[in-house]
Amino acid sequence: MRMVDIIANKRDNKELTKEEIEFFINGYTNGEIPDYQASALLMAIFFNDMTPEESADLTMAMVNSGDQIDLSAIDGIKVDKHSTGGVGDTTTLVLAPLVAALDVPVAKMSGRGLGHTGGTIDKLEALKGFHVELTQDDFVNLVNKDKVAVIGQSGNLTPADKLIYALRDVTGTVNSIPLIASSIMSKKIAAGADAIVLDVKVGDGAFMKTEEDAVALAETMVRIGNNVGRRTMAIISSMEEPLGYAVGNANEVKEAIDTLKGEGPADLTELSLTLAAQMAVVGGKAKDLEEARAMLEAVIKDGSALEKFKVFVNNQGGDGSLVDHPENLPQAEYHYDVISEEEGYVEVIDAENIGVAASILGAGRQTKEDEIDLAVGVVLEKKVGDYVNKGDVLAKIAANTEEVDSVVEKVIASYHLGNEQKQTKLIKRIITA
């Protein structure tokens, strides 16, 4: 088999065989296939797409390029969730204890964040003492005992994906739906999940800017998951404004706690319940989404979801008392109000710009070596559809510096006011097998 023939086949829009795809993945991972040939194939895929079978074969070839996590010692159907990213996206902190309260095992492998705020692990570390350095045995035992644990990414998972992603980044082939889908799904499958729920964001603050592209990506990932034996569902959710009100690590933990109490923002609550209902269905605890929704609302109402979060925090060395007293989470030294200079209805909030503002304060990292300031961030006071008078507070800034002029300007520039009272449709589409 020759790489040049594989490139020519995809150039001519022929379907690649499983053997051809495995030849490429194995050869590129082992350093036997040069970057220029790999780039040529990626560009051919970019222009000619892939069939569902090709996408599934590519995904599994990347899974098999490295280690795989064995979660078979955990009882029940292990359910994982993935979000394509957003601003104020705190859903994992809500979902993990919420779904675990229904006795669905949530064995989550998470990472740290690059960009506007920290990743799931960074946020959880706002709970003093919380750590993810668990042995495999401890991880399995915690999930079997209390149905939820989070461990850091480790080992040599999907090395082919790391190499290919780096190449896509410099060859103009990032925005390829089969390549995005196989990259995401290979990591989820290698992490040992039996079932996967996907939250594909769409809008100005998301990677996918149009609903058409978001649906295409979600449908591709759902097909891949089901084609390789993982029950998979997805939703398309809006990122036309930040999710919830809080952006910043400790701020988002507090908002997650409020949501588990039944007192969270309407949009974060709705998205969390929608995703959690899917997790309950694919996890075998409910026959349909309606039944799952009722079960989830019940564990919020009776307090067992919040209690599960406290157990989860204590199990991993964190201070569970912070769940009852979130006012003791890390606090910034300075607080500033961002005042509106005009009036009208909030028609748009530039989510990405709000995320950048939080990052400038130190809520995110630009390189892996950067330290995150867990206390800082932006808390919105006005959301899309709200009326704003001149002089009203649009948002509050929590900072550990007095130099916040650029952040204030960025927040003000993120708000677009007009005469029309608009409402954001949060859940755009639900996609099942």
mmCIF file of N, CA and C in Angstrom, residues 159-286:
data_model
loop_
_atom_site.group_PDB
_atom_site.id
_atom_site.type_symbol
_atom_site.label_atom_id
_atom_site.label_comp_id
_atom_site.label_asym_id
_atom_site.label_seq_id
_atom_site.Cartn_x
_atom_site.Cartn_y
_atom_site.Cartn_z
ATOM 1 N N PRO A 159 -2.665 9.761 20.359
ATOM 2 C CA PRO A 159 -1.526 10.549 19.871
ATOM 3 C C PRO A 159 -1.693 10.964 18.411
ATOM 4 N N ALA A 160 -2.399 10.144 17.619
ATOM 5 C CA ALA A 160 -2.627 10.509 16.215
ATOM 6 C C ALA A 160 -3.422 11.799 16.124
ATOM 7 N N ASP A 161 -4.411 11.962 17.000
ATOM 8 C CA ASP A 161 -5.225 13.184 16.978
ATOM 9 C C ASP A 161 -4.372 14.412 17.295
ATOM 10 N N LYS A 162 -3.480 14.292 18.271
ATOM 11 C CA LYS A 162 -2.623 15.438 18.621
ATOM 12 C C LYS A 162 -1.768 15.853 17.426
ATOM 13 N N LEU A 163 -1.196 14.877 16.735
ATOM 14 C CA LEU A 163 -0.345 15.176 15.577
ATOM 15 C C LEU A 163 -1.157 15.778 14.431
ATOM 16 N N ILE A 164 -2.306 15.187 14.170
ATOM 17 C CA ILE A 164 -3.125 15.663 13.050
ATOM 18 C C ILE A 164 -3.704 17.036 13.341
ATOM 19 N N TYR A 165 -4.126 17.264 14.588
ATOM 20 C CA TYR A 165 -4.679 18.582 14.921
ATOM 21 C C TYR A 165 -3.626 19.667 14.729
ATOM 22 N N ALA A 166 -2.405 19.406 15.169
ATOM 23 C CA ALA A 166 -1.330 20.396 15.003
ATOM 24 C C ALA A 166 -1.094 20.694 13.527
ATOM 25 N N LEU A 167 -1.198 19.673 12.688
ATOM 26 C CA LEU A 167 -1.002 19.857 11.247
ATOM 27 C C LEU A 167 -2.178 20.616 10.632
ATOM 28 N N ARG A 168 -3.401 20.281 11.051
ATOM 29 C CA ARG A 168 -4.580 20.990 10.544
ATOM 30 C C ARG A 168 -4.499 22.479 10.869
ATOM 31 N N ASP A 169 -3.970 22.789 12.033
ATOM 32 C CA ASP A 169 -3.902 24.172 12.502
ATOM 33 C C ASP A 169 -3.053 25.044 11.589
ATOM 34 N N VAL A 170 -2.073 24.454 10.911
ATOM 35 C CA VAL A 170 -1.157 25.254 10.071
ATOM 36 C C VAL A 170 -1.343 24.992 8.576
ATOM 37 N N THR A 171 -2.369 24.207 8.225
ATOM 38 C CA THR A 171 -2.588 23.918 6.806
ATOM 39 C C THR A 171 -3.986 24.319 6.337
ATOM 40 N N GLY A 172 -4.711 25.091 7.155
ATOM 41 C CA GLY A 172 -6.018 25.579 6.743
ATOM 42 C C GLY A 172 -7.079 24.503 6.650
ATOM 43 N N THR A 173 -6.942 23.431 7.433
ATOM 44 C CA THR A 173 -7.910 22.333 7.356
ATOM 45 C C THR A 173 -8.618 22.091 8.694
ATOM 46 N N VAL A 174 -8.639 23.110 9.557
ATOM 47 C CA VAL A 174 -9.318 22.963 10.850
ATOM 48 C C VAL A 174 -10.822 22.808 10.649
ATOM 49 N N ASN A 175 -11.410 23.633 9.790
ATOM 50 C CA ASN A 175 -12.870 23.669 9.641
ATOM 51 C C ASN A 175 -13.399 22.576 8.708
ATOM 52 N N SER A 176 -13.073 21.357 9.034
ATOM 53 C CA SER A 176 -13.570 20.199 8.296
ATOM 54 C C SER A 176 -14.409 19.370 9.244
ATOM 55 N N ILE A 177 -15.690 19.207 8.943
ATOM 56 C CA ILE A 177 -16.588 18.529 9.880
ATOM 57 C C ILE A 177 -16.149 17.099 10.186
ATOM 58 N N PRO A 178 -15.795 16.255 9.215
ATOM 59 C CA PRO A 178 -15.364 14.897 9.590
ATOM 60 C C PRO A 178 -14.083 14.884 10.424
ATOM 61 N N LEU A 179 -13.185 15.843 10.186
ATOM 62 C CA LEU A 179 -11.952 15.891 10.970
ATOM 63 C C LEU A 179 -12.214 16.400 12.385
ATOM 64 N N ILE A 180 -13.100 17.401 12.526
ATOM 65 C CA ILE A 180 -13.482 17.870 13.867
ATOM 66 C C ILE A 180 -14.168 16.743 14.633
ATOM 67 N N ALA A 181 -15.125 16.097 13.973
ATOM 68 C CA ALA A 181 -15.920 15.054 14.621
ATOM 69 C C ALA A 181 -15.058 13.883 15.073
ATOM 70 N N SER A 182 -14.152 13.432 14.223
ATOM 71 C CA SER A 182 -13.307 12.290 14.595
ATOM 72 C C SER A 182 -12.335 12.669 15.704
ATOM 73 N N SER A 183 -11.881 13.921 15.715
ATOM 74 C CA SER A 183 -10.990 14.387 16.778
ATOM 75 C C SER A 183 -11.696 14.342 18.131
ATOM 76 N N ILE A 184 -12.905 14.898 18.199
ATOM 77 C CA ILE A 184 -13.661 14.919 19.457
ATOM 78 C C ILE A 184 -14.027 13.503 19.895
ATOM 79 N N MET A 185 -14.593 12.734 18.971
ATOM 80 C CA MET A 185 -15.115 11.420 19.341
ATOM 81 C C MET A 185 -14.003 10.426 19.680
ATOM 82 N N SER A 186 -12.843 10.562 19.064
ATOM 83 C CA SER A 186 -11.754 9.638 19.386
ATOM 84 C C SER A 186 -11.336 9.800 20.849
ATOM 85 N N LYS A 187 -11.306 11.040 21.336
ATOM 86 C CA LYS A 187 -10.917 11.277 22.737
ATOM 87 C C LYS A 187 -11.974 10.741 23.699
ATOM 88 N N LYS A 188 -13.252 10.957 23.363
ATOM 89 C CA LYS A 188 -14.328 10.478 24.230
ATOM 90 C C LYS A 188 -14.330 8.944 24.295
ATOM 91 N N ILE A 189 -14.141 8.301 23.164
ATOM 92 C CA ILE A 189 -14.160 6.833 23.120
ATOM 93 C C ILE A 189 -12.938 6.259 23.831
ATOM 94 N N ALA A 190 -11.776 6.855 23.603
ATOM 95 C CA ALA A 190 -10.557 6.376 24.274
ATOM 96 C C ALA A 190 -10.648 6.536 25.781
ATOM 97 N N ALA A 191 -11.468 7.511 26.244
ATOM 98 C CA ALA A 191 -11.616 7.745 27.683
ATOM 99 C C ALA A 191 -12.536 6.731 28.344
ATOM 100 N N GLY A 192 -13.107 5.809 27.563
ATOM 101 C CA GLY A 192 -13.800 4.671 28.150
ATOM 102 C C GLY A 192 -15.302 4.780 28.282
ATOM 103 N N ALA A 193 -15.914 5.817 27.714
ATOM 104 C CA ALA A 193 -17.351 6.003 27.867
ATOM 105 C C ALA A 193 -18.140 4.924 27.136
ATOM 106 N N ASP A 194 -19.262 4.494 27.730
ATOM 107 C CA ASP A 194 -20.201 3.593 27.056
ATOM 108 C C ASP A 194 -21.224 4.388 26.246
ATOM 109 N N ALA A 195 -21.535 5.586 26.736
ATOM 110 C CA ALA A 195 -22.528 6.437 26.087
ATOM 111 C C ALA A 195 -22.045 7.883 26.165
ATOM 112 N N ILE A 196 -22.410 8.676 25.172
ATOM 113 C CA ILE A 196 -21.870 10.042 25.057
ATOM 114 C C ILE A 196 -22.988 11.010 24.726
ATOM 115 N N VAL A 197 -23.019 12.129 25.456
ATOM 116 C CA VAL A 197 -23.956 13.216 25.180
ATOM 117 C C VAL A 197 -23.141 14.436 24.758
ATOM 118 N N LEU A 198 -23.536 15.047 23.661
ATOM 119 C CA LEU A 198 -22.777 16.151 23.063
ATOM 120 C C LEU A 198 -23.567 17.446 23.106
ATOM 121 N N ASP A 199 -22.891 18.518 23.476
ATOM 122 C CA ASP A 199 -23.476 19.860 23.444
ATOM 123 C C ASP A 199 -22.702 20.664 22.401
ATOM 124 N N VAL A 200 -23.301 20.842 21.239
ATOM 125 C CA VAL A 200 -22.643 21.568 20.149
ATOM 126 C C VAL A 200 -23.141 23.011 20.158
ATOM 127 N N LYS A 201 -22.228 23.924 20.447
ATOM 128 C CA LYS A 201 -22.576 25.336 20.545
ATOM 129 C C LYS A 201 -22.621 25.981 19.162
ATOM 130 N N VAL A 202 -23.511 26.968 19.016
ATOM 131 C CA VAL A 202 -23.591 27.696 17.753
ATOM 132 C C VAL A 202 -23.803 29.180 18.051
ATOM 133 N N GLY A 203 -23.172 30.029 17.243
ATOM 134 C CA GLY A 203 -23.342 31.478 17.408
ATOM 135 C C GLY A 203 -22.015 32.198 17.428
ATOM 136 N N ASP A 204 -22.073 33.513 17.645
ATOM 137 C CA ASP A 204 -20.875 34.343 17.606
ATOM 138 C C ASP A 204 -19.836 33.922 18.638
ATOM 139 N N GLY A 205 -20.291 33.399 19.778
ATOM 140 C CA GLY A 205 -19.353 33.002 20.823
ATOM 141 C C GLY A 205 -18.922 31.553 20.736
ATOM 142 N N ALA A 206 -19.225 30.893 19.610
ATOM 143 C CA ALA A 206 -18.925 29.463 19.456
ATOM 144 C C ALA A 206 -18.027 29.238 18.264
ATOM 145 N N PHE A 207 -17.464 28.026 18.203
ATOM 146 C CA PHE A 207 -16.622 27.652 17.067
ATOM 147 C C PHE A 207 -17.460 27.519 15.802
ATOM 148 N N MET A 208 -18.658 26.923 15.920
ATOM 149 C CA MET A 208 -19.570 26.797 14.785
ATOM 150 C C MET A 208 -20.461 28.032 14.744
ATOM 151 N N LYS A 209 -20.360 28.797 13.680
ATOM 152 C CA LYS A 209 -21.051 30.093 13.619
ATOM 153 C C LYS A 209 -22.477 29.991 13.099
ATOM 154 N N THR A 210 -22.791 28.945 12.316
ATOM 155 C CA THR A 210 -24.129 28.819 11.742
ATOM 156 C C THR A 210 -24.789 27.541 12.235
ATOM 157 N N GLU A 211 -26.123 27.574 12.318
ATOM 158 C CA GLU A 211 -26.854 26.396 12.775
ATOM 159 C C GLU A 211 -26.663 25.231 11.808
ATOM 160 N N GLU A 212 -26.586 25.527 10.522
ATOM 161 C CA GLU A 212 -26.389 24.480 9.524
ATOM 162 C C GLU A 212 -25.104 23.696 9.786
ATOM 163 N N ASP A 213 -24.007 24.412 10.065
ATOM 164 C CA ASP A 213 -22.735 23.743 10.343
ATOM 165 C C ASP A 213 -22.779 22.982 11.663
ATOM 166 N N ALA A 214 -23.440 23.582 12.670
ATOM 167 C CA ALA A 214 -23.530 22.927 13.973
ATOM 168 C C ALA A 214 -24.316 21.624 13.875
ATOM 169 N N VAL A 215 -25.406 21.633 13.120
ATOM 170 C CA VAL A 215 -26.210 20.424 12.935
ATOM 171 C C VAL A 215 -25.397 19.361 12.196
ATOM 172 N N ALA A 216 -24.677 19.771 11.165
ATOM 173 C CA ALA A 216 -23.863 18.819 10.400
ATOM 174 C C ALA A 216 -22.815 18.166 11.296
ATOM 175 N N LEU A 217 -22.167 18.956 12.149
ATOM 176 C CA LEU A 217 -21.158 18.410 13.064
ATOM 177 C C LEU A 217 -21.809 17.456 14.065
ATOM 178 N N ALA A 218 -22.922 17.888 14.660
ATOM 179 C CA ALA A 218 -23.592 17.044 15.652
ATOM 180 C C ALA A 218 -24.054 15.731 15.046
ATOM 181 N N GLU A 219 -24.654 15.790 13.860
ATOM 182 C CA GLU A 219 -25.134 14.570 13.219
ATOM 183 C C GLU A 219 -23.975 13.624 12.890
ATOM 184 N N THR A 220 -22.847 14.192 12.465
ATOM 185 C CA THR A 220 -21.679 13.368 12.159
ATOM 186 C C THR A 220 -21.170 12.665 13.414
ATOM 187 N N MET A 221 -21.081 13.397 14.530
ATOM 188 C CA MET A 221 -20.578 12.801 15.771
ATOM 189 C C MET A 221 -21.543 11.751 16.309
ATOM 190 N N VAL A 222 -22.839 12.010 16.228
ATOM 191 C CA VAL A 222 -23.831 11.028 16.689
ATOM 192 C C VAL A 222 -23.735 9.754 15.859
ATOM 193 N N ARG A 223 -23.581 9.913 14.535
ATOM 194 C CA ARG A 223 -23.439 8.738 13.675
ATOM 195 C C ARG A 223 -22.177 7.948 14.021
ATOM 196 N N ILE A 224 -21.063 8.677 14.213
ATOM 197 C CA ILE A 224 -19.810 7.996 14.569
ATOM 198 C C ILE A 224 -19.992 7.196 15.853
ATOM 199 N N GLY A 225 -20.520 7.842 16.880
ATOM 200 C CA GLY A 225 -20.688 7.182 18.172
ATOM 201 C C GLY A 225 -21.513 5.919 18.067
ATOM 202 N N ASN A 226 -22.654 6.025 17.402
ATOM 203 C CA ASN A 226 -23.530 4.867 17.280
ATOM 204 C C ASN A 226 -22.942 3.800 16.360
ATOM 205 N N ASN A 227 -22.184 4.222 15.339
ATOM 206 C CA ASN A 227 -21.556 3.259 14.428
ATOM 207 C C ASN A 227 -20.485 2.414 15.119
ATOM 208 N N VAL A 228 -19.877 2.964 16.179
ATOM 209 C CA VAL A 228 -18.819 2.204 16.867
ATOM 210 C C VAL A 228 -19.297 1.659 18.214
ATOM 211 N N GLY A 229 -20.630 1.632 18.405
ATOM 212 C CA GLY A 229 -21.179 0.959 19.573
ATOM 213 C C GLY A 229 -21.313 1.794 20.822
ATOM 214 N N ARG A 230 -21.214 3.134 20.705
ATOM 215 C CA ARG A 230 -21.453 4.016 21.848
ATOM 216 C C ARG A 230 -22.772 4.744 21.616
ATOM 217 N N ARG A 231 -23.720 4.556 22.511
ATOM 218 C CA ARG A 231 -24.999 5.232 22.338
ATOM 219 C C ARG A 231 -24.763 6.736 22.488
ATOM 220 N N THR A 232 -25.136 7.491 21.471
ATOM 221 C CA THR A 232 -24.759 8.906 21.416
ATOM 222 C C THR A 232 -25.955 9.769 21.042
ATOM 223 N N MET A 233 -26.091 10.897 21.743
ATOM 224 C CA MET A 233 -27.120 11.896 21.466
ATOM 225 C C MET A 233 -26.466 13.271 21.492
ATOM 226 N N ALA A 234 -27.157 14.266 20.938
ATOM 227 C CA ALA A 234 -26.583 15.616 20.906
ATOM 228 C C ALA A 234 -27.675 16.667 20.955
ATOM 229 N N ILE A 235 -27.292 17.842 21.404
ATOM 230 C CA ILE A 235 -28.160 19.002 21.263
ATOM 231 C C ILE A 235 -27.354 20.122 20.597
ATOM 232 N N ILE A 236 -28.065 21.020 19.959
ATOM 233 C CA ILE A 236 -27.472 22.254 19.446
ATOM 234 C C ILE A 236 -27.945 23.370 20.370
ATOM 235 N N SER A 237 -27.023 24.084 21.006
ATOM 236 C CA SER A 237 -27.410 25.154 21.929
ATOM 237 C C SER A 237 -26.753 26.475 21.550
ATOM 238 N N SER A 238 -27.447 27.553 21.863
ATOM 239 C CA SER A 238 -27.018 28.885 21.450
ATOM 240 C C SER A 238 -25.859 29.409 22.288
ATOM 241 N N MET A 239 -24.926 30.068 21.617
ATOM 242 C CA MET A 239 -23.880 30.825 22.294
ATOM 243 C C MET A 239 -23.878 32.241 21.716
ATOM 244 N N GLU A 240 -25.097 32.818 21.611
ATOM 245 C CA GLU A 240 -25.239 34.203 21.155
ATOM 246 C C GLU A 240 -25.048 35.190 22.306
ATOM 247 N N GLU A 241 -24.998 34.657 23.520
ATOM 248 C CA GLU A 241 -24.664 35.424 24.715
ATOM 249 C C GLU A 241 -24.063 34.443 25.705
ATOM 250 N N PRO A 242 -23.332 34.919 26.706
ATOM 251 C CA PRO A 242 -22.771 33.983 27.686
ATOM 252 C C PRO A 242 -23.860 33.160 28.357
ATOM 253 N N LEU A 243 -23.539 31.934 28.721
ATOM 254 C CA LEU A 243 -24.476 31.076 29.428
ATOM 255 C C LEU A 243 -24.491 31.482 30.902
ATOM 256 N N GLY A 244 -25.664 31.701 31.435
ATOM 257 C CA GLY A 244 -25.764 32.177 32.807
ATOM 258 C C GLY A 244 -25.314 33.620 32.915
ATOM 259 N N TYR A 245 -24.918 34.008 34.116
ATOM 260 C CA TYR A 245 -24.469 35.380 34.362
ATOM 261 C C TYR A 245 -22.973 35.462 34.661
ATOM 262 N N ALA A 246 -22.410 34.373 35.197
ATOM 263 C CA ALA A 246 -21.042 34.424 35.712
ATOM 264 C C ALA A 246 -20.030 33.918 34.688
ATOM 265 N N VAL A 247 -18.923 34.658 34.566
ATOM 266 C CA VAL A 247 -17.784 34.239 33.748
ATOM 267 C C VAL A 247 -16.539 34.406 34.618
ATOM 268 N N GLY A 248 -15.868 33.311 34.893
ATOM 269 C CA GLY A 248 -14.752 33.333 35.835
ATOM 270 C C GLY A 248 -14.892 32.149 36.759
ATOM 271 N N ASN A 249 -13.824 31.610 37.250
ATOM 272 C CA ASN A 249 -13.825 30.285 37.851
ATOM 273 C C ASN A 249 -14.625 30.161 39.149
ATOM 274 N N ALA A 250 -14.271 30.920 40.195
ATOM 275 C CA ALA A 250 -15.043 30.855 41.439
ATOM 276 C C ALA A 250 -16.471 31.345 41.219
ATOM 277 N N ASN A 251 -16.629 32.370 40.380
ATOM 278 C CA ASN A 251 -17.969 32.871 40.060
ATOM 279 C C ASN A 251 -18.831 31.770 39.464
ATOM 280 N N GLU A 252 -18.251 30.975 38.565
ATOM 281 C CA GLU A 252 -19.013 29.924 37.898
ATOM 282 C C GLU A 252 -19.321 28.767 38.854
ATOM 283 N N VAL A 253 -18.419 28.488 39.793
ATOM 284 C CA VAL A 253 -18.700 27.459 40.802
ATOM 285 C C VAL A 253 -19.898 27.875 41.647
ATOM 286 N N LYS A 254 -19.929 29.127 42.067
ATOM 287 C CA LYS A 254 -21.077 29.611 42.850
ATOM 288 C C LYS A 254 -22.368 29.480 42.055
ATOM 289 N N GLU A 255 -22.311 29.818 40.773
ATOM 290 C CA GLU A 255 -23.508 29.732 39.947
ATOM 291 C C GLU A 255 -23.959 28.275 39.769
ATOM 292 N N ALA A 256 -23.007 27.354 39.687
ATOM 293 C CA ALA A 256 -23.345 25.930 39.606
ATOM 294 C C ALA A 256 -24.037 25.474 40.886
ATOM 295 N N ILE A 257 -23.527 25.924 42.037
ATOM 296 C CA ILE A 257 -24.147 25.581 43.317
ATOM 297 C C ILE A 257 -25.571 26.128 43.377
ATOM 298 N N ASP A 258 -25.751 27.379 42.953
ATOM 299 C CA ASP A 258 -27.095 27.973 42.923
ATOM 300 C C ASP A 258 -28.034 27.146 42.048
ATOM 301 N N THR A 259 -27.523 26.661 40.927
ATOM 302 C CA THR A 259 -28.346 25.881 40.001
ATOM 303 C C THR A 259 -28.746 24.546 40.618
ATOM 304 N N LEU A 260 -27.836 23.910 41.335
ATOM 305 C CA LEU A 260 -28.165 22.659 42.017
ATOM 306 C C LEU A 260 -29.156 22.870 43.151
ATOM 307 N N LYS A 261 -29.239 24.091 43.655
ATOM 308 C CA LYS A 261 -30.244 24.436 44.675
ATOM 309 C C LYS A 261 -31.599 24.759 44.056
ATOM 310 N N GLY A 262 -31.622 24.860 42.713
ATOM 311 C CA GLY A 262 -32.856 25.269 42.044
ATOM 312 C C GLY A 262 -32.995 26.762 41.945
ATOM 313 N N GLU A 263 -31.881 27.485 42.173
ATOM 314 C CA GLU A 263 -31.919 28.954 42.187
ATOM 315 C C GLU A 263 -31.005 29.560 41.122
ATOM 316 N N GLY A 264 -30.624 28.773 40.136
ATOM 317 C CA GLY A 264 -29.683 29.241 39.125
ATOM 318 C C GLY A 264 -30.356 29.996 38.003
ATOM 319 N N PRO A 265 -29.570 30.581 37.113
ATOM 320 C CA PRO A 265 -30.114 31.294 35.952
ATOM 321 C C PRO A 265 -30.972 30.368 35.095
ATOM 322 N N ALA A 266 -31.987 30.927 34.463
ATOM 323 C CA ALA A 266 -32.929 30.121 33.691
ATOM 324 C C ALA A 266 -32.235 29.369 32.554
ATOM 325 N N ASP A 267 -31.292 30.043 31.864
ATOM 326 C CA ASP A 267 -30.668 29.382 30.709
ATOM 327 C C ASP A 267 -29.725 28.261 31.131
ATOM 328 N N LEU A 268 -28.920 28.480 32.175
ATOM 329 C CA LEU A 268 -28.027 27.422 32.657
ATOM 330 C C LEU A 268 -28.840 26.240 33.187
ATOM 331 N N THR A 269 -29.925 26.535 33.890
ATOM 332 C CA THR A 269 -30.784 25.472 34.414
ATOM 333 C C THR A 269 -31.395 24.657 33.280
ATOM 334 N N GLU A 270 -31.913 25.345 32.268
ATOM 335 C CA GLU A 270 -32.562 24.655 31.152
ATOM 336 C C GLU A 270 -31.567 23.784 30.378
ATOM 337 N N LEU A 271 -30.395 24.325 30.097
ATOM 338 C CA LEU A 271 -29.404 23.548 29.358
ATOM 339 C C LEU A 271 -28.944 22.350 30.179
ATOM 340 N N SER A 272 -28.717 22.552 31.468
ATOM 341 C CA SER A 272 -28.264 21.454 32.326
ATOM 342 C C SER A 272 -29.305 20.340 32.381
ATOM 343 N N LEU A 273 -30.571 20.705 32.527
ATOM 344 C CA LEU A 273 -31.631 19.699 32.589
ATOM 345 C C LEU A 273 -31.786 18.966 31.255
ATOM 346 N N THR A 274 -31.625 19.693 30.150
ATOM 347 C CA THR A 274 -31.750 19.074 28.833
ATOM 348 C C THR A 274 -30.641 18.060 28.602
ATOM 349 N N LEU A 275 -29.402 18.447 28.918
ATOM 350 C CA LEU A 275 -28.270 17.527 28.756
ATOM 351 C C LEU A 275 -28.361 16.363 29.737
ATOM 352 N N ALA A 276 -28.717 16.675 30.986
ATOM 353 C CA ALA A 276 -28.805 15.622 32.009
ATOM 354 C C ALA A 276 -29.891 14.613 31.661
ATOM 355 N N ALA A 277 -30.988 15.073 31.062
ATOM 356 C CA ALA A 277 -32.053 14.159 30.660
ATOM 357 C C ALA A 277 -31.544 13.183 29.605
ATOM 358 N N GLN A 278 -30.756 13.689 28.660
ATOM 359 C CA GLN A 278 -30.163 12.797 27.663
ATOM 360 C C GLN A 278 -29.228 11.788 28.330
ATOM 361 N N MET A 279 -28.444 12.260 29.300
ATOM 362 C CA MET A 279 -27.524 11.351 29.989
ATOM 363 C C MET A 279 -28.281 10.263 30.740
ATOM 364 N N ALA A 280 -29.436 10.627 31.321
ATOM 365 C CA ALA A 280 -30.240 9.641 32.037
ATOM 366 C C ALA A 280 -30.834 8.610 31.079
ATOM 367 N N VAL A 281 -31.206 9.058 29.885
ATOM 368 C CA VAL A 281 -31.775 8.136 28.890
ATOM 369 C C VAL A 281 -30.707 7.185 28.360
ATOM 370 N N VAL A 282 -29.563 7.734 27.902
ATOM 371 C CA VAL A 282 -28.519 6.854 27.362
ATOM 372 C C VAL A 282 -27.886 6.008 28.462
ATOM 373 N N GLY A 283 -28.014 6.479 29.711
ATOM 374 C CA GLY A 283 -27.509 5.701 30.843
ATOM 375 C C GLY A 283 -28.477 4.646 31.336
ATOM 376 N N GLY A 284 -29.641 4.564 30.682
ATOM 377 C CA GLY A 284 -30.590 3.489 30.982
ATOM 378 C C GLY A 284 -31.462 3.715 32.194
ATOM 379 N N LYS A 285 -31.518 4.949 32.726
ATOM 380 C CA LYS A 285 -32.311 5.217 33.924
ATOM 381 C C LYS A 285 -33.709 5.749 33.618
ATOM 382 N N ALA A 286 -33.947 6.143 32.379
ATOM 383 C CA ALA A 286 -35.257 6.665 32.005
ATOM 384 C C ALA A 286 -35.586 6.197 30.596
#
